[in-house]
mmCIF file of C-alpha atoms in Angstrom:
data_model
loop_
_atom_site.group_PDB
_atom_site.id
_atom_site.type_symbol
_atom_site.label_atom_id
_atom_site.label_comp_id
_atom_site.label_asym_id
_atom_site.label_seq_id
_atom_site.Cartn_x
_atom_site.Cartn_y
_atom_site.Cartn_z
ATOM 1 C CA UNK A 511 1.722 -11.819 -31.479
ATOM 2 C CA UNK A 512 3.489 -15.213 -31.664
ATOM 3 C CA UNK A 513 2.186 -16.931 -28.294
ATOM 4 C CA UNK A 514 4.972 -17.045 -25.547
ATOM 5 C CA UNK A 515 7.668 -16.010 -28.255
ATOM 6 C CA UNK A 516 8.072 -12.399 -28.636
ATOM 7 C CA UNK A 517 10.585 -11.804 -26.021
ATOM 8 C CA UNK A 518 12.594 -13.514 -23.833
ATOM 9 C CA UNK A 519 12.242 -14.472 -20.264
ATOM 10 C CA UNK A 520 15.330 -13.053 -19.282
ATOM 11 C CA UNK A 521 14.788 -9.402 -21.217
ATOM 12 C CA UNK A 522 11.292 -8.997 -19.597
ATOM 13 C CA UNK A 523 12.609 -9.543 -16.075
ATOM 14 C CA UNK A 524 15.234 -7.380 -16.820
ATOM 15 C CA UNK A 525 13.369 -4.757 -18.166
ATOM 16 C CA UNK A 526 10.882 -4.765 -15.265
ATOM 17 C CA UNK A 527 13.415 -4.429 -12.778
ATOM 18 C CA UNK A 528 14.846 -1.505 -14.844
ATOM 19 C CA UNK A 529 11.424 -0.003 -14.782
ATOM 20 C CA UNK A 530 11.372 -0.234 -11.465
ATOM 21 C CA UNK A 531 14.751 1.467 -10.721
ATOM 22 C CA UNK A 532 13.921 3.975 -13.063
ATOM 23 C CA UNK A 533 10.523 4.946 -11.390
ATOM 24 C CA UNK A 534 12.340 5.466 -7.927
ATOM 25 C CA UNK A 535 14.936 7.537 -9.597
ATOM 26 C CA UNK A 536 12.553 9.600 -11.449
ATOM 27 C CA UNK A 537 11.126 10.948 -7.972
ATOM 28 C CA UNK A 538 13.947 12.923 -6.818
ATOM 29 C CA UNK A 539 15.805 13.327 -3.791
ATOM 30 C CA UNK A 540 13.017 15.350 -1.915
ATOM 31 C CA UNK A 541 10.519 12.395 -2.650
ATOM 32 C CA UNK A 542 12.720 9.720 -1.727
ATOM 33 C CA UNK A 543 13.869 11.312 1.852
ATOM 34 C CA UNK A 544 10.222 12.531 2.391
ATOM 35 C CA UNK A 545 7.707 9.365 1.576
ATOM 36 C CA UNK A 546 6.927 6.850 4.089
ATOM 37 C CA UNK A 547 9.179 4.460 3.201
ATOM 38 C CA UNK A 548 6.932 0.979 3.488
ATOM 39 C CA UNK A 549 3.944 2.930 1.620
ATOM 40 C CA UNK A 550 6.424 3.683 -0.990
ATOM 41 C CA UNK A 551 7.656 0.306 -0.920
ATOM 42 C CA UNK A 552 4.326 -1.247 -1.130
ATOM 43 C CA UNK A 553 2.843 0.698 -3.981
ATOM 44 C CA UNK A 554 5.655 -0.328 -5.958
ATOM 45 C CA UNK A 555 5.082 -4.021 -5.023
ATOM 46 C CA UNK A 556 1.298 -4.029 -5.888
ATOM 47 C CA UNK A 557 2.110 -2.276 -9.006
ATOM 48 C CA UNK A 558 5.358 -4.495 -10.530
ATOM 49 C CA UNK A 559 3.374 -7.802 -9.074
ATOM 50 C CA UNK A 560 2.770 -10.102 -12.110
ATOM 51 C CA UNK A 561 -0.366 -11.982 -12.040
ATOM 52 C CA UNK A 562 -0.521 -15.727 -13.547
ATOM 53 C CA UNK A 563 -2.529 -16.168 -16.181
ATOM 54 C CA UNK A 564 -5.784 -18.111 -16.259
ATOM 55 C CA UNK A 565 -7.729 -19.134 -19.349
ATOM 56 C CA UNK A 566 -11.143 -20.240 -18.651
ATOM 57 C CA UNK A 567 -12.005 -23.012 -21.082
ATOM 58 C CA UNK A 568 -15.832 -22.798 -20.428
ATOM 59 C CA UNK A 569 -16.009 -19.058 -21.729
ATOM 60 C CA UNK A 570 -15.255 -20.360 -25.504
ATOM 61 C CA UNK A 571 -16.889 -18.563 -27.900
ATOM 62 C CA UNK A 572 -16.681 -17.851 -31.967
ATOM 63 C CA UNK A 573 -17.472 -15.261 -34.410
ATOM 64 C CA UNK A 574 -19.574 -16.170 -37.312
ATOM 65 C CA UNK A 575 -17.781 -18.373 -39.713
ATOM 66 C CA UNK A 576 -16.521 -16.622 -42.557
ATOM 67 C CA UNK A 577 -16.826 -18.241 -45.659
ATOM 68 C CA UNK A 578 -14.394 -17.233 -48.753
ATOM 69 C CA UNK A 579 -12.982 -19.113 -51.674
ATOM 70 C CA UNK A 580 -9.198 -20.025 -52.190
ATOM 71 C CA UNK A 581 -7.660 -21.324 -55.238
ATOM 72 C CA UNK A 582 -5.501 -24.748 -54.622
ATOM 73 C CA UNK A 583 -2.794 -26.131 -56.578
ATOM 74 C CA UNK A 584 -3.172 -29.962 -57.526
ATOM 75 C CA UNK A 585 -0.584 -31.235 -59.892
ATOM 76 C CA UNK A 586 -1.358 -34.839 -59.388
ATOM 77 C CA UNK A 587 -4.319 -34.903 -61.612
ATOM 78 C CA UNK A 588 -2.745 -32.414 -63.869
ATOM 79 C CA UNK A 589 -4.751 -29.685 -62.591
ATOM 80 C CA UNK A 590 -2.660 -26.599 -61.947
ATOM 81 C CA UNK A 591 -5.090 -25.134 -59.439
ATOM 82 C CA UNK A 592 -9.109 -25.453 -58.425
ATOM 83 C CA UNK A 593 -10.951 -22.968 -56.270
ATOM 84 C CA UNK A 594 -12.725 -24.288 -53.083
ATOM 85 C CA UNK A 595 -14.552 -22.954 -50.232
ATOM 86 C CA UNK A 596 -12.826 -22.025 -47.098
ATOM 87 C CA UNK A 597 -14.499 -21.949 -43.606
ATOM 88 C CA UNK A 598 -12.127 -19.232 -41.044
ATOM 89 C CA UNK A 599 -12.824 -19.424 -37.495
ATOM 90 C CA UNK A 600 -11.891 -17.186 -34.465
ATOM 91 C CA UNK A 601 -12.056 -18.724 -30.986
ATOM 92 C CA UNK A 602 -12.113 -16.632 -28.028
ATOM 93 C CA UNK A 603 -12.143 -17.244 -24.559
ATOM 94 C CA UNK A 604 -11.748 -15.136 -21.401
ATOM 95 C CA UNK A 605 -8.649 -14.653 -19.706
ATOM 96 C CA UNK A 606 -7.185 -13.091 -16.328
ATOM 97 C CA UNK A 607 -3.579 -12.085 -15.590
ATOM 98 C CA UNK A 608 -1.280 -9.860 -16.605
ATOM 99 C CA UNK A 609 -1.435 -9.707 -20.296
ATOM 100 C CA UNK A 610 2.082 -8.646 -21.372
ATOM 101 C CA UNK A 611 3.069 -12.433 -20.194
ATOM 102 C CA UNK A 612 1.379 -13.818 -23.444
ATOM 103 C CA UNK A 613 4.467 -12.113 -25.342
ATOM 104 C CA UNK A 614 7.112 -13.761 -22.720
ATOM 105 C CA UNK A 615 9.325 -16.692 -23.963
ATOM 106 C CA UNK A 616 8.823 -18.525 -21.109
ATOM 107 C CA UNK A 617 12.079 -20.589 -19.218
ATOM 108 C CA UNK A 618 11.931 -23.716 -19.849
ATOM 109 C CA UNK A 619 10.009 -23.346 -23.349
ATOM 110 C CA UNK A 620 8.003 -25.998 -25.357
ATOM 111 C CA UNK A 621 9.187 -25.781 -28.776
ATOM 112 C CA UNK A 622 5.694 -24.591 -30.353
ATOM 113 C CA UNK A 623 3.636 -21.764 -30.673
ATOM 114 C CA UNK A 624 0.586 -20.273 -32.637
ATOM 115 C CA UNK A 625 -0.614 -16.683 -33.694
ATOM 116 C CA UNK A 626 -2.799 -15.073 -30.990
ATOM 117 C CA UNK A 627 -4.633 -12.100 -30.203
ATOM 118 C CA UNK A 628 -4.934 -10.330 -27.200
ATOM 119 C CA UNK A 629 -7.866 -7.901 -26.354
ATOM 120 C CA UNK A 630 -6.997 -5.968 -22.947
ATOM 121 C CA UNK A 631 -10.204 -4.246 -22.982
ATOM 122 C CA UNK A 632 -12.604 -7.033 -23.159
ATOM 123 C CA UNK A 633 -10.269 -9.555 -21.161
ATOM 124 C CA UNK A 634 -9.909 -12.181 -24.141
ATOM 125 C CA UNK A 635 -7.619 -14.165 -25.857
ATOM 126 C CA UNK A 636 -8.224 -15.532 -29.592
ATOM 127 C CA UNK A 637 -6.825 -17.575 -32.480
ATOM 128 C CA UNK A 638 -8.197 -18.160 -35.933
ATOM 129 C CA UNK A 639 -7.792 -20.948 -38.175
ATOM 130 C CA UNK A 640 -9.273 -22.410 -41.404
ATOM 131 C CA UNK A 641 -10.805 -25.792 -42.470
ATOM 132 C CA UNK A 642 -11.460 -26.482 -46.261
ATOM 133 C CA UNK A 643 -14.387 -28.970 -45.636
ATOM 134 C CA UNK A 644 -17.677 -29.027 -43.889
ATOM 135 C CA UNK A 645 -16.396 -31.618 -41.162
ATOM 136 C CA UNK A 646 -17.484 -31.217 -37.754
ATOM 137 C CA UNK A 647 -14.444 -33.616 -36.933
ATOM 138 C CA UNK A 648 -12.085 -31.852 -38.488
ATOM 139 C CA UNK A 649 -13.498 -28.362 -36.849
ATOM 140 C CA UNK A 650 -12.817 -29.993 -33.484
ATOM 141 C CA UNK A 651 -9.183 -31.239 -34.420
ATOM 142 C CA UNK A 652 -7.804 -28.303 -35.927
ATOM 143 C CA UNK A 653 -9.266 -26.270 -33.002
ATOM 144 C CA UNK A 654 -7.801 -28.598 -30.344
ATOM 145 C CA UNK A 655 -4.390 -28.525 -32.130
ATOM 146 C CA UNK A 656 -4.278 -24.652 -32.269
ATOM 147 C CA UNK A 657 -5.510 -24.274 -28.550
ATOM 148 C CA UNK A 658 -2.326 -26.941 -27.759
ATOM 149 C CA UNK A 659 0.243 -25.036 -29.527
ATOM 150 C CA UNK A 660 -1.237 -21.615 -28.489
ATOM 151 C CA UNK A 661 -0.749 -22.251 -25.054
ATOM 152 C CA UNK A 662 1.429 -25.076 -24.608
ATOM 153 C CA UNK A 663 3.795 -22.849 -22.480
ATOM 154 C CA UNK A 664 1.019 -21.398 -20.227
ATOM 155 C CA UNK A 665 2.359 -23.710 -17.148
ATOM 156 C CA UNK A 666 5.992 -22.641 -17.719
ATOM 157 C CA UNK A 667 5.203 -18.846 -17.797
ATOM 158 C CA UNK A 668 3.013 -18.981 -14.568
ATOM 159 C CA UNK A 669 6.250 -20.976 -12.998
ATOM 160 C CA UNK A 670 8.606 -18.186 -13.998
ATOM 161 C CA UNK A 671 5.708 -15.712 -12.683
ATOM 162 C CA UNK A 672 6.073 -17.519 -9.180
ATOM 163 C CA UNK A 673 9.432 -16.867 -8.902
ATOM 164 C CA UNK A 674 9.698 -13.546 -10.189
ATOM 165 C CA UNK A 675 6.442 -12.309 -7.482
ATOM 166 C CA UNK A 676 8.687 -14.184 -4.602
ATOM 167 C CA UNK A 677 12.032 -11.946 -5.127
ATOM 168 C CA UNK A 678 9.941 -8.749 -6.328
ATOM 169 C CA UNK A 679 9.720 -6.874 -2.850
ATOM 170 C CA UNK A 680 13.290 -7.568 -1.701
ATOM 171 C CA UNK A 681 14.431 -6.272 -5.364
ATOM 172 C CA UNK A 682 12.401 -3.661 -4.542
ATOM 173 C CA UNK A 683 13.531 -2.677 -1.289
ATOM 174 C CA UNK A 684 17.362 -2.931 -2.431
ATOM 175 C CA UNK A 685 16.591 -0.319 -5.134
ATOM 176 C CA UNK A 686 14.928 2.060 -3.117
ATOM 177 C CA UNK A 687 17.684 1.973 -0.162
ATOM 178 C CA UNK A 688 20.552 2.292 -2.592
ATOM 179 C CA UNK A 689 18.632 5.287 -3.777
ATOM 180 C CA UNK A 690 17.901 6.472 -0.076
ATOM 181 C CA UNK A 691 21.289 5.889 1.076
ATOM 182 C CA UNK A 692 23.142 8.118 -1.837
ATOM 183 C CA UNK A 693 20.864 10.889 -1.066
ATOM 184 C CA UNK A 694 21.720 10.636 2.806
ATOM 185 C CA UNK A 695 25.393 10.310 2.210
ATOM 186 C CA UNK A 696 25.137 13.587 -0.085
ATOM 187 C CA UNK A 697 23.237 15.494 2.634
ATOM 188 C CA UNK A 698 26.131 14.224 5.203
ATOM 189 C CA UNK A 699 28.354 15.415 3.316
ATOM 190 C CA UNK A 700 27.051 18.692 2.695
ATOM 191 C CA UNK A 701 26.791 18.900 6.154
ATOM 192 C CA UNK A 702 30.435 18.264 6.890
ATOM 193 C CA UNK A 703 31.357 20.931 4.603
ATOM 194 C CA UNK A 704 28.853 23.520 5.776
ATOM 195 C CA UNK A 705 26.781 23.518 2.978
ATOM 196 C CA UNK A 706 23.294 24.261 3.513
ATOM 197 C CA UNK A 707 20.517 21.684 2.346
ATOM 198 C CA UNK A 708 17.522 23.138 0.518
ATOM 199 C CA UNK A 709 15.478 24.031 3.415
ATOM 200 C CA UNK A 710 12.209 22.659 1.964
ATOM 201 C CA UNK A 711 13.849 18.772 1.801
ATOM 202 C CA UNK A 712 12.258 17.879 5.171
ATOM 203 C CA UNK A 713 11.775 14.391 5.866
ATOM 204 C CA UNK A 714 11.453 11.348 8.041
ATOM 205 C CA UNK A 715 12.081 7.823 7.990
ATOM 206 C CA UNK A 716 9.043 5.665 9.192
ATOM 207 C CA UNK A 717 8.706 2.912 11.557
ATOM 208 C CA UNK A 718 7.385 -0.425 10.563
ATOM 209 C CA UNK A 719 3.656 -0.033 10.189
ATOM 210 C CA UNK A 720 0.568 -2.448 10.160
ATOM 211 C CA UNK A 721 -0.314 -4.720 7.603
ATOM 212 C CA UNK A 722 -1.365 -3.036 4.452
ATOM 213 C CA UNK A 723 -3.453 -4.122 1.514
ATOM 214 C CA UNK A 724 -3.273 -2.600 -2.119
ATOM 215 C CA UNK A 725 -2.731 1.336 -1.530
ATOM 216 C CA UNK A 726 -2.359 4.108 -4.192
ATOM 217 C CA UNK A 727 1.159 5.863 -4.598
ATOM 218 C CA UNK A 728 1.758 7.666 -1.535
ATOM 219 C CA UNK A 729 1.757 11.615 -1.452
ATOM 220 C CA UNK A 730 4.639 13.575 0.774
ATOM 221 C CA UNK A 731 4.060 16.852 2.633
ATOM 222 C CA UNK A 732 6.056 19.910 1.685
ATOM 223 C CA UNK A 733 5.912 20.568 5.362
ATOM 224 C CA UNK A 734 7.773 17.635 6.845
ATOM 225 C CA UNK A 735 10.970 18.322 8.298
ATOM 226 C CA UNK A 736 13.913 16.280 7.099
ATOM 227 C CA UNK A 737 15.422 14.207 9.969
ATOM 228 C CA UNK A 738 17.144 10.799 10.338
ATOM 229 C CA UNK A 739 14.920 10.171 13.226
ATOM 230 C CA UNK A 740 11.965 7.612 12.666
ATOM 231 C CA UNK A 741 8.505 8.915 12.374
ATOM 232 C CA UNK A 742 5.107 7.181 13.083
ATOM 233 C CA UNK A 743 3.159 7.315 9.570
ATOM 234 C CA UNK A 744 0.042 8.812 9.349
ATOM 235 C CA UNK A 745 -1.607 5.091 8.773
ATOM 236 C CA UNK A 746 0.255 3.906 11.814
ATOM 237 C CA UNK A 747 -1.036 7.012 13.797
ATOM 238 C CA UNK A 748 -4.813 6.554 12.492
ATOM 239 C CA UNK A 749 -4.642 2.888 13.405
ATOM 240 C CA UNK A 750 -3.043 3.570 17.033
ATOM 241 C CA UNK A 751 -6.073 6.409 17.810
ATOM 242 C CA UNK A 752 -8.483 3.990 16.481
ATOM 243 C CA UNK A 753 -7.232 1.269 19.199
ATOM 244 C CA UNK A 754 -7.559 3.447 21.972
ATOM 245 C CA UNK A 755 -10.651 5.446 20.564
ATOM 246 C CA UNK A 756 -12.214 1.649 20.349
ATOM 247 C CA UNK A 757 -10.871 0.341 23.304
ATOM 248 C CA UNK A 758 -12.024 3.524 25.232
ATOM 249 C CA UNK A 759 -15.662 3.188 24.372
ATOM 250 C CA UNK A 760 -15.937 -0.670 24.940
ATOM 251 C CA UNK A 761 -14.961 0.111 28.424
ATOM 252 C CA UNK A 762 -17.665 2.356 28.942
ATOM 253 C CA UNK A 763 -19.959 -0.378 28.747
ATOM 254 C CA UNK A 764 -18.009 -2.731 31.019
ATOM 255 C CA UNK A 765 -17.937 -0.593 34.477
ATOM 256 C CA UNK A 766 -15.762 -3.462 36.021
ATOM 257 C CA UNK A 767 -13.065 -2.181 34.220
ATOM 258 C CA UNK A 768 -12.850 1.263 35.035
ATOM 259 C CA UNK A 769 -14.765 1.586 38.600
ATOM 260 C CA UNK A 770 -12.209 2.705 41.170
ATOM 261 C CA UNK A 771 -9.108 3.134 38.918
ATOM 262 C CA UNK A 772 -7.159 5.869 39.045
ATOM 263 C CA UNK A 773 -5.518 7.574 35.937
ATOM 264 C CA UNK A 774 -2.361 5.042 36.057
ATOM 265 C CA UNK A 775 -4.998 1.999 36.281
ATOM 266 C CA UNK A 776 -6.911 3.261 33.596
ATOM 267 C CA UNK A 777 -3.747 3.885 31.478
ATOM 268 C CA UNK A 778 -2.692 0.413 31.581
ATOM 269 C CA UNK A 779 -6.088 -0.839 29.971
ATOM 270 C CA UNK A 780 -4.958 0.891 26.868
ATOM 271 C CA UNK A 781 -1.309 -0.154 27.280
ATOM 272 C CA UNK A 782 -1.924 -3.816 27.559
ATOM 273 C CA UNK A 783 -3.689 -3.454 23.861
ATOM 274 C CA UNK A 784 -1.018 -1.165 22.397
ATOM 275 C CA UNK A 785 2.119 -2.984 23.661
ATOM 276 C CA UNK A 786 2.162 -6.085 21.289
ATOM 277 C CA UNK A 787 -0.003 -4.603 18.178
ATOM 278 C CA UNK A 788 2.758 -3.077 16.396
ATOM 279 C CA UNK A 789 6.074 -4.673 14.907
ATOM 280 C CA UNK A 790 8.977 -2.570 15.440
ATOM 281 C CA UNK A 791 7.594 -0.565 18.393
ATOM 282 C CA UNK A 792 7.534 -1.188 22.315
ATOM 283 C CA UNK A 793 4.314 0.768 24.397
ATOM 284 C CA UNK A 794 5.132 1.837 27.971
ATOM 285 C CA UNK A 795 3.738 3.573 30.712
ATOM 286 C CA UNK A 796 5.231 6.772 33.071
ATOM 287 C CA UNK A 797 8.165 7.023 30.882
ATOM 288 C CA UNK A 798 10.454 9.867 31.240
ATOM 289 C CA UNK A 799 10.506 12.239 28.516
ATOM 290 C CA UNK A 800 12.004 15.593 28.353
ATOM 291 C CA UNK A 801 11.137 17.276 31.819
ATOM 292 C CA UNK A 802 8.535 15.103 33.368
ATOM 293 C CA UNK A 803 6.852 11.202 33.033
ATOM 294 C CA UNK A 804 4.265 10.913 30.379
ATOM 295 C CA UNK A 805 1.507 8.008 30.785
ATOM 296 C CA UNK A 806 1.776 6.388 27.425
ATOM 297 C CA UNK A 807 4.722 6.495 24.811
ATOM 298 C CA UNK A 808 5.366 4.620 21.609
ATOM 299 C CA UNK A 809 8.895 3.963 20.925
ATOM 300 C CA UNK A 810 10.847 2.563 17.874
ATOM 301 C CA UNK A 811 12.296 -0.378 19.139
ATOM 302 C CA UNK A 812 15.509 -0.207 17.314
ATOM 303 C CA UNK A 813 16.625 3.199 18.958
ATOM 304 C CA UNK A 814 14.214 4.162 21.618
ATOM 305 C CA UNK A 815 12.894 7.245 19.118
ATOM 306 C CA UNK A 816 9.516 8.546 20.197
ATOM 307 C CA UNK A 817 6.844 7.959 17.719
ATOM 308 C CA UNK A 818 3.808 8.783 19.718
ATOM 309 C CA UNK A 819 2.984 10.245 23.181
ATOM 310 C CA UNK A 820 -0.248 10.426 25.182
ATOM 311 C CA UNK A 821 -1.410 11.846 28.537
ATOM 312 C CA UNK A 822 -4.209 10.317 30.524
ATOM 313 C CA UNK A 823 -6.531 13.039 32.655
ATOM 314 C CA UNK A 824 -9.677 12.929 34.672
ATOM 315 C CA UNK A 825 -11.928 15.923 34.227
ATOM 316 C CA UNK A 826 -12.110 18.655 36.350
ATOM 317 C CA UNK A 827 -13.312 21.255 34.248
ATOM 318 C CA UNK A 828 -12.145 23.792 31.645
ATOM 319 C CA UNK A 829 -9.188 25.380 33.458
ATOM 320 C CA UNK A 830 -7.448 22.192 34.243
ATOM 321 C CA UNK A 831 -8.033 20.611 30.866
ATOM 322 C CA UNK A 832 -6.438 23.466 29.284
ATOM 323 C CA UNK A 833 -3.724 23.173 32.063
ATOM 324 C CA UNK A 834 -3.280 19.544 31.009
ATOM 325 C CA UNK A 835 -2.679 20.514 27.343
ATOM 326 C CA UNK A 836 -0.026 22.823 28.252
ATOM 327 C CA UNK A 837 1.601 20.338 30.456
ATOM 328 C CA UNK A 838 1.905 18.028 27.813
ATOM 329 C CA UNK A 839 3.100 20.396 25.221
ATOM 330 C CA UNK A 840 5.353 22.350 27.943
ATOM 331 C CA UNK A 841 6.849 19.444 29.920
ATOM 332 C CA UNK A 842 6.702 16.095 27.759
ATOM 333 C CA UNK A 843 7.031 16.806 24.168
ATOM 334 C CA UNK A 844 10.248 17.302 22.451
ATOM 335 C CA UNK A 845 10.986 18.779 19.142
ATOM 336 C CA UNK A 846 11.163 15.469 17.524
ATOM 337 C CA UNK A 847 7.496 14.340 18.666
ATOM 338 C CA UNK A 848 5.075 15.053 16.044
ATOM 339 C CA UNK A 849 1.953 13.128 17.135
ATOM 340 C CA UNK A 850 0.144 13.134 20.437
ATOM 341 C CA UNK A 851 -3.018 12.575 22.190
ATOM 342 C CA UNK A 852 -4.783 13.457 25.584
ATOM 343 C CA UNK A 853 -7.158 10.993 27.243
ATOM 344 C CA UNK A 854 -9.954 12.992 29.409
ATOM 345 C CA UNK A 855 -11.710 10.360 31.923
ATOM 346 C CA UNK A 856 -15.060 11.903 32.297
ATOM 347 C CA UNK A 857 -17.037 11.325 35.423
ATOM 348 C CA UNK A 858 -19.551 13.781 35.033
ATOM 349 C CA UNK A 859 -23.118 12.966 34.156
ATOM 350 C CA UNK A 860 -23.645 15.748 31.695
ATOM 351 C CA UNK A 861 -21.454 14.343 29.205
ATOM 352 C CA UNK A 862 -22.707 16.451 26.251
ATOM 353 C CA UNK A 863 -21.878 19.298 28.006
ATOM 354 C CA UNK A 864 -18.340 18.410 28.994
ATOM 355 C CA UNK A 865 -17.873 17.676 25.073
ATOM 356 C CA UNK A 866 -19.379 21.164 24.377
ATOM 357 C CA UNK A 867 -16.675 22.583 26.875
ATOM 358 C CA UNK A 868 -13.779 20.853 25.347
ATOM 359 C CA UNK A 869 -14.717 21.796 21.880
ATOM 360 C CA UNK A 870 -15.088 25.756 22.722
ATOM 361 C CA UNK A 871 -12.156 25.844 24.962
ATOM 362 C CA UNK A 872 -9.379 24.173 22.927
ATOM 363 C CA UNK A 873 -9.595 26.945 20.424
ATOM 364 C CA UNK A 874 -8.610 29.345 23.107
ATOM 365 C CA UNK A 875 -5.392 27.854 23.786
ATOM 366 C CA UNK A 876 -2.334 29.256 22.972
ATOM 367 C CA UNK A 877 -0.927 26.477 20.813
ATOM 368 C CA UNK A 878 -4.049 25.666 19.165
ATOM 369 C CA UNK A 879 -3.719 26.266 15.134
ATOM 370 C CA UNK A 880 -6.480 24.634 13.411
ATOM 371 C CA UNK A 881 -9.075 21.864 13.958
ATOM 372 C CA UNK A 882 -8.262 18.921 11.529
ATOM 373 C CA UNK A 883 -11.789 16.860 11.655
ATOM 374 C CA UNK A 884 -12.941 14.417 13.968
ATOM 375 C CA UNK A 885 -13.022 10.083 14.164
ATOM 376 C CA UNK A 886 -15.884 9.925 16.312
ATOM 377 C CA UNK A 887 -18.631 11.979 18.546
ATOM 378 C CA UNK A 888 -15.896 11.879 21.245
ATOM 379 C CA UNK A 889 -12.617 11.970 19.262
ATOM 380 C CA UNK A 890 -11.365 15.253 17.989
ATOM 381 C CA UNK A 891 -8.403 16.191 15.839
ATOM 382 C CA UNK A 892 -6.567 19.399 15.825
ATOM 383 C CA UNK A 893 -3.018 20.916 14.932
ATOM 384 C CA UNK A 894 -0.900 22.507 17.622
ATOM 385 C CA UNK A 895 2.319 23.997 17.478
ATOM 386 C CA UNK A 896 5.318 23.331 20.336
ATOM 387 C CA UNK A 897 5.828 26.383 23.054
ATOM 388 C CA UNK A 898 9.457 26.532 22.367
ATOM 389 C CA UNK A 899 9.094 26.691 18.188
ATOM 390 C CA UNK A 900 5.728 28.018 16.524
ATOM 391 C CA UNK A 901 6.653 26.284 13.031
ATOM 392 C CA UNK A 902 7.003 22.699 14.784
ATOM 393 C CA UNK A 903 3.514 21.532 14.336
ATOM 394 C CA UNK A 904 2.327 18.394 15.962
ATOM 395 C CA UNK A 905 -0.845 16.292 15.186
ATOM 396 C CA UNK A 906 -2.714 16.240 18.627
ATOM 397 C CA UNK A 907 -5.933 14.172 19.470
ATOM 398 C CA UNK A 908 -8.253 14.867 21.933
ATOM 399 C CA UNK A 909 -10.725 11.777 22.976
ATOM 400 C CA UNK A 910 -13.085 12.174 26.017
ATOM 401 C CA UNK A 911 -14.587 8.626 27.561
ATOM 402 C CA UNK A 912 -17.521 8.815 29.799
ATOM 403 C CA UNK A 913 -16.865 6.709 32.953
ATOM 404 C CA UNK A 914 -19.532 7.898 35.278
ATOM 405 C CA UNK A 915 -19.960 4.835 37.303
#
């Protein structure tokens, strides 16, 4: 290819933005409405982010020179042509960055270029040249000139990359929102004229979650319910449970934090950590929800929709444990709630026996659907249903903490 001279920077950027729009549109209505918005946007951001090019001069290497014969025209001395030895060299360098940038005509552009070859498998870029005599100085001069011509626009293209990356996420958000708004307006229209929307299109918005690093393309569940209500993403739910579990375990080592405290006092220890951790949410205690006051609720700050509901109880045996579950599901959870937890504070010395009882008795609860793994030695994951709607499933975590002093 001709270095930095195959496609205009304008066409390259437009093509890349077009690919983003095409990928979003290709997902279709069901996916766009269901998917965790922040995760999908981050996936696209990482996929289409450009990595600046960097060439490592210290990795310079060259193949064994090829020696061949060429005929040279020479009319000065009356000789039509003569044969000379030709030495052909290929110089290689390791590089990092988005290889397609080698093709892009930067803006601005230095008016020079050279033929190069890019090998993405070995991450090398190379150029070739010839000299016509065994002269080390000629070799150095020719190699240096070819290098300058080939990579004269390297800094320019990297400045273009910085500008592109700076605006990329906003462009993705706009493209995604246009597509999502289109589908939401379509659903509103169907609702207004009493046209039934496909019942399999069950989806949620998601509230802002914790900062993520590079993540794979998110998937969506066919069991999610379509709603314009915000819902906590699975990643944020996992993080909330981890924060609660780690905080509870650390308190076990510090009796001063739990000795003499009632359920409300212990609950406040967890609220203290949760209150400022998540952007766009508020954490409150003893908040009215449905027909009672629950201990911990995380709400979406913009419209006060519930994201997570938890109840705190001291352990007083199997019957009261099951009653606590019933209380949480009967009195506090609404149809919109899909993620909940029960925190059990255990004073008994025989903690292992209590854990065994929890694991055994929970399966006999009328709302129990199935186990869903465990997050630690004393944190157990389940799927329950709502008493008023057996088809509405709730992710339910039961955690036990040993506060025996």
